[in-house]
Amino acid sequence: MSLPRPSPTDVHANHVSGEFSQEERSLLLRLAHDSIIFALENREISLEPPTAHLAEPRGAFTSLYLDGNLRGCVGYVLSVGPVYRAVAETARAAAFEDSRFYPVTLDEARHLQIELSILSVPRPIAAEEVEVGRHGLLITAGFRRGLLLPQVPIEHQWDRVTFLEQTCRKAGLPADAWQTGATIEAFTAEVFGEKHEF
C-alpha cells in the first residue's frame, strides 16, 4: 500500500521562486516517500531521472518529520550522482540509517512529512560574508567536518557567530575553530517540503 501522493498544494517552499518547478518539487517529494515505502515492502523503485534537469548532479538532504518532530535526516554535501537518485537514497538513509533514531516502521512511514534541501556546490567564504538564512555552512579542519543547513540557524534563532560556532561543534571542533584556521565553505539550498499542520 502506497502513501497518498503529495500534490502541489501540499508543498511549501522558503523561496517563492527557485530552480525547481512546483511539478519537480512534487515529483521529488513523491519519490522520497515511495523510496521509503518501497524499501519497507521489498519492492524495487526506478531511479532513472525522468528529465534532464533531475539528472543533474547535486548534493541533497532529506529530513523526515513525524508529529512535528525530527525523525531522521541524512544527506550528501557533494553531488554523487543525479539529484533524482540523491533524493531517493537520502530518503531511505534518513528512514533507516540515521543512528540517532530507530528505523522507521511501515506505520510511521505512512505519516511522515518530508523536507528536501537541494544544495549548491560549497565554495570558500569569509566568516563576515556568511548570511544567516541564506547560507549553509561546511567547516573543516583536518579530518573533522561539520555541516549545518541554511534553515538551522533560523529555527534556533542564531546569529552569524553562533551559527559558525555551532557548525564547528558539529564537526567536533572547538567553537572558535572558525577563527583559528578551519576552512569555512558556504552553500545555498533550495528547501521545500510538505506543510506541517499539527
Coordinates of N, CA, C and O in Angstrom, one line a residue:
M1 N 0.9 -1.2 0.0 CA 0.0 0.0 0.0 C 0.9 1.2 0.0 O 1.8 1.3 0.8
S2 N 0.6 2.2 -0.9 CA 1.5 3.3 -1.0 C 0.9 4.5 -0.3 O -0.3 4.6 0.0
L3 N 1.8 5.5 0.0 CA 1.3 6.7 0.6 C 0.4 7.5 -0.3 O 0.6 7.5 -1.5
P4 N -0.4 8.4 0.3 CA -1.1 9.4 -0.5 C -0.1 10.3 -1.1 O 0.9 10.6 -0.5
R5 N -0.3 10.6 -2.4 CA 0.7 11.4 -3.1 C 0.6 12.9 -2.6 O -0.5 13.4 -2.6
P6 N 1.7 13.5 -2.3 CA 1.6 15.0 -2.1 C 1.3 15.7 -3.4 O 1.8 15.3 -4.4
S7 N 0.4 16.6 -3.3 CA 0.0 17.4 -4.5 C 0.7 18.7 -4.4 O 1.2 19.1 -3.4
P8 N 0.8 19.5 -5.5 CA 1.5 20.8 -5.5 C 0.9 21.7 -4.4 O 1.7 22.5 -3.8
T9 N -0.3 21.6 -4.0 CA -0.9 22.5 -3.0 C -0.4 22.0 -1.6 O -0.5 22.8 -0.6
D10 N 0.2 20.8 -1.5 CA 0.7 20.4 -0.2 C 2.1 20.8 0.0 O 2.7 20.5 1.0
V11 N 2.7 21.4 -1.0 CA 4.1 21.7 -1.0 C 4.3 23.2 -0.7 O 3.6 24.1 -1.2
H12 N 5.3 23.5 0.2 CA 5.6 24.8 0.5 C 7.1 25.0 0.3 O 7.9 24.1 0.2
A13 N 7.6 26.2 0.2 CA 9.0 26.5 0.0 C 9.4 27.8 0.7 O 8.5 28.6 0.9
N14 N 10.6 27.8 1.1 CA 11.1 29.1 1.8 C 11.5 30.1 0.7 O 11.9 31.2 1.1
H15 N 11.5 29.7 -0.5 CA 11.7 30.7 -1.6 C 10.5 30.6 -2.5 O 10.0 29.5 -2.9
V16 N 9.9 31.8 -2.9 CA 8.8 31.8 -3.7 C 9.1 31.2 -5.1 O 8.3 30.5 -5.7
S17 N 10.3 31.6 -5.6 CA 10.7 31.1 -6.9 C 12.0 30.3 -6.6 O 12.7 30.6 -5.6
G18 N 12.4 29.4 -7.5 CA 13.6 28.7 -7.4 C 13.9 28.0 -8.6 O 13.2 28.1 -9.7
E19 N 14.9 27.2 -8.6 CA 15.4 26.4 -9.8 C 14.4 25.3 -10.1 O 14.2 25.0 -11.3
F20 N 13.7 24.7 -9.1 CA 12.9 23.6 -9.3 C 11.4 24.0 -9.4 O 11.0 24.8 -8.5
S21 N 10.7 23.6 -10.4 CA 9.3 24.0 -10.6 C 8.5 23.3 -9.5 O 8.9 22.3 -8.9
Q22 N 7.3 23.7 -9.4 CA 6.3 23.1 -8.4 C 6.1 21.6 -8.8 O 6.1 20.8 -7.9
E23 N 6.1 21.3 -10.1 CA 5.9 20.0 -10.5 C 7.1 19.1 -10.2 O 7.0 18.0 -9.7
E24 N 8.3 19.7 -10.3 CA 9.5 18.9 -10.0 C 9.6 18.7 -8.5 O 10.0 17.6 -8.0
R25 N 9.2 19.7 -7.7 CA 9.2 19.5 -6.3 C 8.3 18.4 -5.8 O 8.6 17.6 -5.0
S26 N 7.1 18.4 -6.4 CA 6.1 17.4 -6.0 C 6.6 16.0 -6.4 O 6.5 15.0 -5.7
L27 N 7.3 15.9 -7.6 CA 7.8 14.7 -8.1 C 8.9 14.2 -7.1 O 9.0 13.0 -6.8
L28 N 9.8 15.0 -6.7 CA 10.9 14.6 -5.8 C 10.3 14.2 -4.4 O 10.8 13.3 -3.8
L29 N 9.3 14.9 -3.9 CA 8.7 14.5 -2.6 C 8.0 13.2 -2.7 O 8.2 12.3 -1.8
R30 N 7.4 13.0 -3.9 CA 6.7 11.7 -4.1 C 7.8 10.6 -4.2 O 7.6 9.5 -3.6
L31 N 8.9 10.8 -4.8 CA 10.0 9.9 -4.9 C 10.5 9.5 -3.5 O 10.8 8.4 -3.2
A32 N 10.7 10.6 -2.7 CA 11.2 10.3 -1.3 C 10.3 9.4 -0.5 O 10.7 8.5 0.1
H33 N 9.0 9.7 -0.6 CA 8.0 8.8 0.1 C 8.1 7.4 -0.5 O 8.1 6.5 0.3
D34 N 8.0 7.3 -1.8 CA 8.0 6.0 -2.4 C 9.2 5.2 -2.1 O 9.2 4.0 -1.9
S35 N 10.4 5.8 -2.1 CA 11.6 5.1 -1.8 C 11.6 4.5 -0.4 O 12.1 3.4 -0.2
I36 N 11.0 5.1 0.5 CA 10.9 4.6 1.9 C 9.9 3.4 1.9 O 10.1 2.3 2.4
I37 N 8.7 3.7 1.4 CA 7.6 2.7 1.4 C 8.0 1.4 0.6 O 7.9 0.3 1.1
F38 N 8.6 1.7 -0.6 CA 9.0 0.5 -1.4 C 10.1 -0.3 -0.7 O 10.1 -1.6 -0.8
A39 N 11.0 0.3 0.0 CA 12.0 -0.4 0.8 C 11.4 -1.3 1.9 O 11.8 -2.4 2.1
L40 N 10.4 -0.7 2.5 CA 9.7 -1.5 3.6 C 8.9 -2.6 3.0 O 8.7 -3.6 3.7
E41 N 8.4 -2.5 1.8 CA 7.6 -3.5 1.2 C 8.4 -4.4 0.3 O 7.9 -5.2 -0.5
N42 N 9.8 -4.2 0.3 CA 10.7 -5.1 -0.5 C 10.3 -5.0 -2.0 O 10.3 -6.0 -2.7
R43 N 10.0 -3.8 -2.5 CA 9.7 -3.5 -3.9 C 10.8 -2.7 -4.5 O 11.4 -1.8 -3.8
E44 N 11.1 -2.9 -5.8 CA 12.1 -2.1 -6.5 C 11.5 -0.7 -6.9 O 10.3 -0.6 -7.2
I45 N 12.3 0.3 -7.0 CA 11.9 1.6 -7.4 C 12.8 2.0 -8.5 O 14.0 1.8 -8.4
S46 N 12.3 2.6 -9.6 CA 13.2 3.1 -10.7 C 13.9 4.4 -10.2 O 13.3 5.3 -9.7
L47 N 15.2 4.4 -10.4 CA 16.0 5.6 -10.1 C 16.5 6.3 -11.3 O 17.4 7.2 -11.2
E48 N 15.8 6.0 -12.4 CA 16.2 6.8 -13.7 C 15.5 8.1 -13.6 O 14.3 8.2 -13.5
P49 N 16.3 9.2 -13.7 CA 15.7 10.5 -13.7 C 14.7 10.7 -14.9 O 15.1 10.4 -16.0
P50 N 13.6 11.3 -14.6 CA 12.6 11.4 -15.7 C 12.8 12.6 -16.6 O 12.2 12.7 -17.7
T51 N 13.7 13.5 -16.2 CA 14.0 14.7 -17.0 C 15.5 15.0 -16.9 O 16.2 14.6 -16.0
A52 N 16.0 15.7 -17.9 CA 17.4 16.1 -17.9 C 17.8 16.9 -16.7 O 18.9 16.8 -16.1
H53 N 16.9 17.8 -16.3 CA 17.1 18.7 -15.1 C 17.3 17.8 -13.9 O 18.2 18.1 -13.1
L54 N 16.5 16.8 -13.7 CA 16.6 16.0 -12.5 C 17.7 15.0 -12.6 O 18.0 14.3 -11.6
A55 N 18.4 15.0 -13.7 CA 19.6 14.1 -13.9 C 20.9 14.9 -13.5 O 21.9 14.3 -13.5
E56 N 20.7 16.2 -13.3 CA 21.9 17.0 -13.0 C 22.5 16.6 -11.6 O 21.7 16.3 -10.7
P57 N 23.8 16.5 -11.4 CA 24.4 16.2 -10.1 C 24.2 17.3 -9.1 O 24.5 18.4 -9.4
R58 N 23.8 16.9 -7.9 CA 23.6 17.8 -6.8 C 23.8 17.1 -5.5 O 23.4 15.9 -5.4
G59 N 24.2 17.8 -4.5 CA 24.1 17.4 -3.1 C 22.7 17.5 -2.7 O 21.9 18.4 -3.2
A60 N 22.2 16.7 -1.8 CA 20.8 16.8 -1.3 C 20.7 16.2 0.1 O 21.5 15.3 0.5
F61 N 19.8 16.8 0.9 CA 19.5 16.3 2.2 C 18.0 16.0 2.3 O 17.2 16.8 1.7
T62 N 17.6 14.9 2.9 CA 16.2 14.6 3.2 C 16.0 14.6 4.7 O 16.7 13.9 5.5
S63 N 15.1 15.4 5.2 CA 14.7 15.5 6.6 C 13.3 14.9 6.7 O 12.4 15.3 6.0
L64 N 13.1 14.0 7.7 CA 11.8 13.4 7.9 C 11.3 13.9 9.2 O 12.0 14.0 10.2
Y65 N 10.0 14.1 9.3 CA 9.3 14.6 10.5 C 8.1 13.7 10.8 O 7.4 13.3 9.8
L66 N 7.9 13.5 12.0 CA 6.7 12.7 12.5 C 6.1 13.4 13.7 O 6.8 13.7 14.7
D67 N 4.8 13.8 13.5 CA 4.2 14.6 14.6 C 4.9 15.8 15.0 O 5.0 16.2 16.1
G68 N 5.6 16.5 14.0 CA 6.3 17.7 14.2 C 7.7 17.6 14.7 O 8.4 18.6 14.9
N69 N 8.1 16.3 14.9 CA 9.5 16.1 15.5 C 10.3 15.5 14.4 O 9.9 14.6 13.6
L70 N 11.6 15.8 14.4 CA 12.6 15.2 13.5 C 12.6 13.7 13.7 O 12.7 13.2 14.9
R71 N 12.6 13.0 12.6 CA 12.6 11.5 12.7 C 13.8 10.9 11.9 O 14.0 9.7 11.9
G72 N 14.5 11.8 11.3 CA 15.7 11.4 10.5 C 16.1 12.4 9.6 O 15.3 13.2 9.0
C73 N 17.5 12.5 9.4 CA 18.0 13.5 8.4 C 19.3 13.0 7.9 O 20.3 12.8 8.7
V74 N 19.5 12.8 6.6 CA 20.7 12.3 6.0 C 20.9 13.0 4.7 O 19.9 13.3 4.0
G75 N 22.1 13.3 4.3 CA 22.3 13.9 3.0 C 23.7 13.8 2.5 O 24.6 13.3 3.2
Y76 N 23.9 14.2 1.3 CA 25.2 14.3 0.6 C 25.5 15.8 0.5 O 24.7 16.5 -0.2
V77 N 26.6 16.2 1.0 CA 27.1 17.6 0.8 C 27.4 17.8 -0.7 O 27.1 18.8 -1.3
L78 N 28.2 16.9 -1.2 CA 28.7 17.0 -2.6 C 27.9 16.0 -3.5 O 27.4 15.0 -3.0
S79 N 27.8 16.4 -4.7 CA 27.0 15.5 -5.6 C 27.7 14.2 -5.8 O 28.9 14.2 -6.0
V80 N 26.9 13.1 -5.8 CA 27.4 11.8 -6.0 C 26.7 11.2 -7.2 O 26.9 10.0 -7.6
G81 N 25.9 12.0 -7.9 CA 25.1 11.5 -9.0 C 23.9 12.4 -9.2 O 23.8 13.5 -8.6
P82 N 22.9 12.0 -10.0 CA 21.8 12.8 -10.3 C 21.0 13.2 -9.0 O 20.9 12.4 -8.1
V83 N 20.4 14.4 -9.0 CA 19.7 14.8 -7.9 C 18.5 13.8 -7.6 O 18.1 13.6 -6.5
Y84 N 17.9 13.3 -8.7 CA 16.8 12.3 -8.5 C 17.2 11.1 -7.7 O 16.5 10.7 -6.7
R85 N 18.4 10.6 -8.0 CA 18.9 9.4 -7.3 C 19.3 9.8 -5.8 O 19.1 9.1 -4.9
A86 N 19.9 11.0 -5.7 CA 20.3 11.5 -4.4 C 19.1 11.6 -3.4 O 19.2 11.3 -2.3
V87 N 18.0 12.1 -3.9 CA 16.8 12.2 -3.1 C 16.3 10.8 -2.6 O 16.0 10.6 -1.5
A88 N 16.2 9.9 -3.6 CA 15.8 8.5 -3.2 C 16.7 7.9 -2.2 O 16.3 7.3 -1.2
E89 N 18.0 8.0 -2.4 CA 19.0 7.4 -1.5 C 19.0 8.1 -0.1 O 19.1 7.4 0.9
T90 N 18.9 9.4 -0.1 CA 19.0 10.1 1.2 C 17.7 9.9 2.0 O 17.7 9.8 3.2
A91 N 16.5 9.7 1.3 CA 15.3 9.4 2.0 C 15.3 8.1 2.7 O 15.0 7.9 3.8
R92 N 15.8 7.1 1.9 CA 16.0 5.8 2.6 C 17.0 5.8 3.7 O 16.7 5.2 4.8
A93 N 18.1 6.5 3.5 CA 19.1 6.5 4.6 C 18.5 7.3 5.8 O 18.8 6.9 7.0
A94 N 17.8 8.3 5.6 CA 17.2 9.1 6.7 C 16.2 8.2 7.5 O 16.1 8.3 8.7
A95 N 15.5 7.3 6.8 CA 14.5 6.5 7.4 C 15.1 5.3 8.1 O 14.6 4.9 9.2
F96 N 16.2 4.8 7.6 CA 16.7 3.5 8.2 C 18.1 3.6 8.7 O 18.6 2.6 9.4
E97 N 18.9 4.6 8.4 CA 20.3 4.6 8.8 C 20.8 5.7 9.6 O 21.9 5.8 10.0
D98 N 19.9 6.7 10.0 CA 20.3 7.7 10.9 C 20.4 7.1 12.3 O 19.5 6.7 12.9
S99 N 21.7 7.1 12.8 CA 22.0 6.4 14.0 C 21.3 7.0 15.3 O 21.3 6.4 16.3
R100 N 20.8 8.2 15.1 CA 20.1 8.9 16.3 C 18.7 8.3 16.5 O 18.1 8.5 17.6
F101 N 18.2 7.5 15.5 CA 16.8 7.0 15.6 C 16.7 5.6 15.3 O 17.5 5.0 14.6
Y102 N 15.7 4.9 15.8 CA 15.3 3.6 15.3 C 14.8 3.7 13.9 O 14.3 4.7 13.5
P103 N 15.0 2.6 13.1 CA 14.5 2.6 11.7 C 13.0 2.9 11.7 O 12.2 2.5 12.6
V104 N 12.5 3.6 10.7 CA 11.1 4.0 10.5 C 10.3 2.7 10.2 O 10.8 1.8 9.5
T105 N 9.2 2.6 10.8 CA 8.3 1.5 10.6 C 7.3 1.8 9.4 O 7.2 3.0 9.1
L106 N 6.6 0.8 8.9 CA 5.7 1.0 7.8 C 4.6 1.9 8.3 O 4.2 2.8 7.5
D107 N 4.1 1.7 9.5 CA 3.0 2.6 10.0 C 3.5 4.1 10.1 O 2.8 5.0 9.7
E108 N 4.7 4.3 10.6 CA 5.3 5.6 10.7 C 5.5 6.2 9.3 O 5.2 7.4 9.1
A109 N 5.9 5.4 8.4 CA 6.2 5.9 7.0 C 5.0 6.5 6.4 O 5.1 7.4 5.6
R110 N 3.8 6.0 6.7 CA 2.6 6.5 6.1 C 2.2 7.9 6.7 O 1.3 8.5 6.1
H111 N 2.9 8.3 7.7 CA 2.5 9.6 8.4 C 3.7 10.6 8.3 O 3.6 11.6 9.0
L112 N 4.7 10.3 7.6 CA 5.9 11.2 7.6 C 5.6 12.4 6.8 O 4.9 12.4 5.8
Q113 N 6.2 13.5 7.2 CA 6.3 14.7 6.4 C 7.7 14.9 6.0 O 8.6 14.6 6.8
I114 N 8.0 15.2 4.8 CA 9.3 15.2 4.2 C 9.7 16.7 3.8 O 8.9 17.4 3.2
E115 N 10.9 17.0 4.1 CA 11.5 18.3 3.6 C 12.8 18.0 2.9 O 13.6 17.2 3.4
L116 N 13.0 18.5 1.7 CA 14.2 18.3 0.9 C 15.0 19.6 0.8 O 14.4 20.7 0.7
S117 N 16.3 19.4 0.8 CA 17.2 20.5 0.6 C 18.1 20.1 -0.5 O 18.9 19.2 -0.4
I118 N 18.0 20.9 -1.6 CA 18.9 20.6 -2.8 C 20.0 21.6 -2.7 O 19.7 22.8 -2.7
L119 N 21.2 21.2 -2.7 CA 22.4 22.1 -2.4 C 23.1 22.5 -3.6 O 23.2 21.8 -4.6
S120 N 23.6 23.8 -3.5 CA 24.6 24.2 -4.5 C 26.0 23.7 -4.1 O 26.2 23.1 -3.1
V121 N 27.0 23.9 -5.0 CA 28.3 23.4 -4.7 C 28.9 24.3 -3.6 O 28.9 25.5 -3.7
P122 N 29.5 23.7 -2.5 CA 30.1 24.6 -1.5 C 31.3 25.3 -2.0 O 32.1 24.8 -2.8
R123 N 31.4 26.6 -1.6 CA 32.5 27.4 -2.0 C 33.1 28.2 -0.8 O 32.4 28.5 0.1
P124 N 34.4 28.4 -0.8 CA 35.1 29.1 0.3 C 34.4 30.5 0.5 O 34.0 31.1 -0.4
I125 N 34.3 30.9 1.8 CA 33.7 32.2 2.1 C 34.4 32.7 3.4 O 34.8 32.0 4.2
A126 N 34.5 34.0 3.4 CA 35.0 34.7 4.6 C 33.9 34.7 5.7 O 32.7 34.8 5.4
A127 N 34.3 34.6 7.0 CA 33.3 34.5 8.0 C 32.3 35.7 8.0 O 31.1 35.5 8.3
E128 N 32.8 36.9 7.8 CA 32.0 38.0 7.8 C 31.0 38.1 6.6 O 30.1 38.9 6.7
E129 N 31.2 37.3 5.6 CA 30.3 37.2 4.5 C 29.1 36.3 4.7 O 28.2 36.2 3.9
V130 N 29.2 35.5 5.7 CA 28.1 34.5 5.9 C 26.8 35.2 6.3 O 26.7 36.0 7.1
E131 N 25.8 34.8 5.5 CA 24.4 35.4 5.8 C 23.5 34.3 6.4 O 23.2 33.3 5.7
V132 N 23.0 34.6 7.6 CA 22.1 33.7 8.2 C 20.8 33.7 7.4 O 20.3 34.7 7.0
G133 N 20.3 32.5 7.1 CA 19.1 32.3 6.4 C 19.3 32.1 4.9 O 18.4 31.6 4.2
R134 N 20.5 32.5 4.4 CA 20.9 32.3 3.0 C 21.9 31.2 2.8 O 21.7 30.3 2.0
H135 N 22.9 31.1 3.7 CA 24.0 30.2 3.5 C 23.8 29.0 4.5 O 23.4 29.1 5.6
G136 N 24.2 27.8 4.0 CA 24.5 26.7 4.8 C 26.0 26.7 5.0 O 26.7 27.3 4.2
L137 N 26.5 26.1 6.1 CA 28.0 26.1 6.3 C 28.6 24.7 6.4 O 28.0 23.8 6.8
L138 N 29.8 24.7 5.9 CA 30.6 23.5 5.9 C 32.0 23.9 6.5 O 32.7 24.7 5.9
I139 N 32.3 23.5 7.7 CA 33.6 23.8 8.3 C 34.5 22.6 8.5 O 34.0 21.6 9.0
T140 N 35.7 22.7 8.0 CA 36.6 21.6 8.0 C 38.0 21.9 8.6 O 38.5 23.0 8.4
A141 N 38.5 21.0 9.5 CA 39.8 21.1 10.0 C 40.4 19.7 10.1 O 39.8 18.9 10.8
G142 N 41.4 19.4 9.3 CA 42.0 18.1 9.3 C 40.9 17.1 8.8 O 40.4 17.3 7.7
F143 N 40.7 16.0 9.6 CA 39.7 15.0 9.2 C 38.3 15.3 9.7 O 37.4 14.5 9.5
R144 N 38.2 16.4 10.4 CA 36.9 16.8 11.0 C 36.1 17.7 10.1 O 36.7 18.7 9.6
R145 N 34.8 17.4 9.9 CA 34.0 18.3 9.1 C 32.6 18.3 9.7 O 32.0 17.3 10.0
G146 N 32.1 19.5 9.7 CA 30.7 19.7 10.2 C 29.9 20.5 9.2 O 30.4 21.4 8.6
L147 N 28.6 20.2 9.1 CA 27.7 20.9 8.2 C 26.4 21.2 8.9 O 25.9 20.4 9.6
L148 N 25.9 22.4 8.6 CA 24.6 22.8 9.0 C 23.9 23.4 7.9 O 24.4 24.3 7.2
L149 N 22.6 23.0 7.6 CA 21.8 23.6 6.5 C 21.4 25.0 6.8 O 21.3 25.4 8.0
P150 N 21.0 25.8 5.8 CA 20.6 27.2 6.0 C 19.5 27.4 6.9 O 19.4 28.4 7.6
Q151 N 18.6 26.4 7.0 CA 17.4 26.6 7.8 C 17.7 26.5 9.3 O 16.9 26.9 10.2
V152 N 18.8 25.8 9.6 CA 19.1 25.5 11.1 C 19.2 26.8 11.9 O 18.6 26.9 13.0
P153 N 20.0 27.8 11.5 CA 20.1 28.9 12.4 C 18.8 29.7 12.5 O 18.6 30.4 13.6
I154 N 18.0 29.7 11.5 CA 16.7 30.3 11.6 C 15.8 29.6 12.6 O 15.2 30.3 13.4
E155 N 15.8 28.3 12.6 CA 15.0 27.5 13.5 C 15.4 27.8 15.0 O 14.6 27.8 15.9
H156 N 16.7 28.0 15.2 CA 17.2 28.2 16.5 C 17.5 29.6 16.9 O 17.9 29.9 18.0
Q157 N 17.2 30.5 16.0 CA 17.3 32.0 16.2 C 18.8 32.3 16.5 O 19.0 33.1 17.5
W158 N 19.7 31.7 15.8 CA 21.1 32.0 16.0 C 21.5 33.2 15.1 O 21.1 33.4 14.0
D159 N 22.5 34.0 15.7 CA 23.2 35.0 14.9 C 24.3 34.4 14.1 O 24.6 33.2 14.2
R160 N 25.0 35.2 13.3 CA 26.1 34.6 12.5 C 27.2 33.9 13.3 O 27.7 32.8 12.9
V161 N 27.6 34.6 14.3 CA 28.7 34.0 15.2 C 28.3 32.7 15.8 O 29.0 31.7 15.8
T162 N 27.1 32.6 16.3 CA 26.6 31.4 16.9 C 26.5 30.3 15.9 O 26.8 29.1 16.1
F163 N 26.1 30.6 14.7 CA 26.0 29.7 13.5 C 27.4 29.1 13.2 O 27.5 27.9 13.1
L164 N 28.4 29.9 13.2 CA 29.7 29.5 12.9 C 30.2 28.6 14.1 O 30.8 27.5 13.8
E165 N 29.9 29.0 15.3 CA 30.4 28.2 16.4 C 29.7 26.8 16.5 O 30.3 25.8 16.7
Q166 N 28.4 26.8 16.2 CA 27.6 25.5 16.2 C 28.1 24.6 15.1 O 28.1 23.4 15.3
T167 N 28.5 25.2 14.0 CA 29.0 24.3 12.9 C 30.3 23.7 13.3 O 30.6 22.5 13.0
C168 N 31.1 24.4 14.0 CA 32.4 23.9 14.5 C 32.1 22.8 15.5 O 32.7 21.7 15.4
R169 N 31.2 23.0 16.4 CA 30.8 21.9 17.3 C 30.3 20.7 16.6 O 30.6 19.6 17.1
K170 N 29.5 20.9 15.6 CA 29.0 19.7 14.8 C 30.2 18.9 14.2 O 30.1 17.7 14.1
A171 N 31.3 19.6 14.0 CA 32.5 18.9 13.4 C 33.3 18.3 14.5 O 34.3 17.6 14.3
G172 N 32.9 18.5 15.8 CA 33.7 18.0 16.9 C 34.9 18.9 17.2 O 36.0 18.5 17.7
L173 N 34.9 20.1 16.7 CA 36.0 21.1 16.9 C 35.6 22.1 18.0 O 34.5 22.3 18.3
P174 N 36.6 22.8 18.5 CA 36.4 23.9 19.4 C 35.5 24.9 18.8 O 35.5 25.1 17.6
A175 N 34.6 25.6 19.6 CA 33.7 26.5 19.0 C 34.3 27.7 18.2 O 33.7 28.3 17.3
D176 N 35.6 28.0 18.6 CA 36.3 29.1 17.9 C 37.2 28.6 16.8 O 38.0 29.4 16.2
A177 N 37.0 27.4 16.3 CA 37.9 26.9 15.3 C 37.8 27.7 14.0 O 38.7 27.8 13.2
W178 N 36.6 28.3 13.7 CA 36.4 29.1 12.6 C 37.3 30.3 12.6 O 37.6 30.9 11.5
Q179 N 37.8 30.7 13.8 CA 38.8 31.8 13.9 C 40.2 31.4 13.9 O 41.1 32.3 13.9
T180 N 40.5 30.1 14.0 CA 41.8 29.6 14.2 C 42.3 28.7 13.1 O 43.0 27.7 13.4
G181 N 41.9 28.9 11.9 CA 42.4 28.1 10.8 C 41.5 27.1 10.1 O 41.9 26.6 9.1
A182 N 40.4 26.8 10.7 CA 39.5 25.9 10.0 C 39.0 26.5 8.7 O 38.8 27.7 8.6
T183 N 38.7 25.7 7.7 CA 38.2 26.1 6.4 C 36.7 26.3 6.5 O 36.0 25.5 7.0
I184 N 36.3 27.5 6.0 CA 34.8 27.8 6.0 C 34.3 27.8 4.6 O 34.9 28.5 3.7
E185 N 33.3 27.0 4.3 CA 32.7 27.0 3.0 C 31.2 27.2 3.2 O 30.6 26.8 4.2
A186 N 30.6 27.8 2.2 CA 29.2 28.1 2.3 C 28.5 27.5 1.0 O 29.1 27.3 0.0
F187 N 27.2 27.2 1.2 CA 26.4 26.8 0.1 C 25.0 27.3 0.3 O 24.6 27.7 1.4
T188 N 24.2 27.3 -0.8 CA 22.8 27.6 -0.7 C 22.0 26.4 -0.9 O 22.5 25.4 -1.4
A189 N 20.8 26.4 -0.5 CA 19.9 25.3 -0.6 C 18.5 25.7 -1.0 O 18.0 26.7 -0.5
E190 N 18.0 25.0 -2.0 CA 16.5 25.2 -2.3 C 15.8 24.2 -1.4 O 15.9 23.0 -1.5
V191 N 15.0 24.8 -0.4 CA 14.4 23.9 0.6 C 12.9 24.0 0.3 O 12.3 25.0 0.2
F192 N 12.3 22.8 0.3 CA 10.8 22.7 0.1 C 10.4 21.4 0.7 O 11.1 20.4 0.9
G193 N 9.1 21.4 1.1 CA 8.5 20.2 1.7 C 7.1 20.3 1.9 O 6.4 21.2 1.5
E194 N 6.6 19.4 2.7 CA 5.1 19.3 3.0 C 4.8 20.2 4.2 O 5.6 20.3 5.1
K195 N 3.6 20.7 4.2 CA 3.2 21.6 5.3 C 3.1 20.7 6.6 O 2.7 19.6 6.6
H196 N 3.6 21.4 7.7 CA 3.4 20.7 9.0 C 2.2 21.3 9.7 O 2.3 22.5 10.1
E197 N 1.2 20.6 9.7 CA 0.0 21.1 10.4 C -0.4 20.1 11.5 O -1.0 19.1 11.3
F198 N -0.1 20.5 12.7 CA -0.3 19.7 13.9 C -1.2 20.4 14.9 O -1.1 21.6 14.9

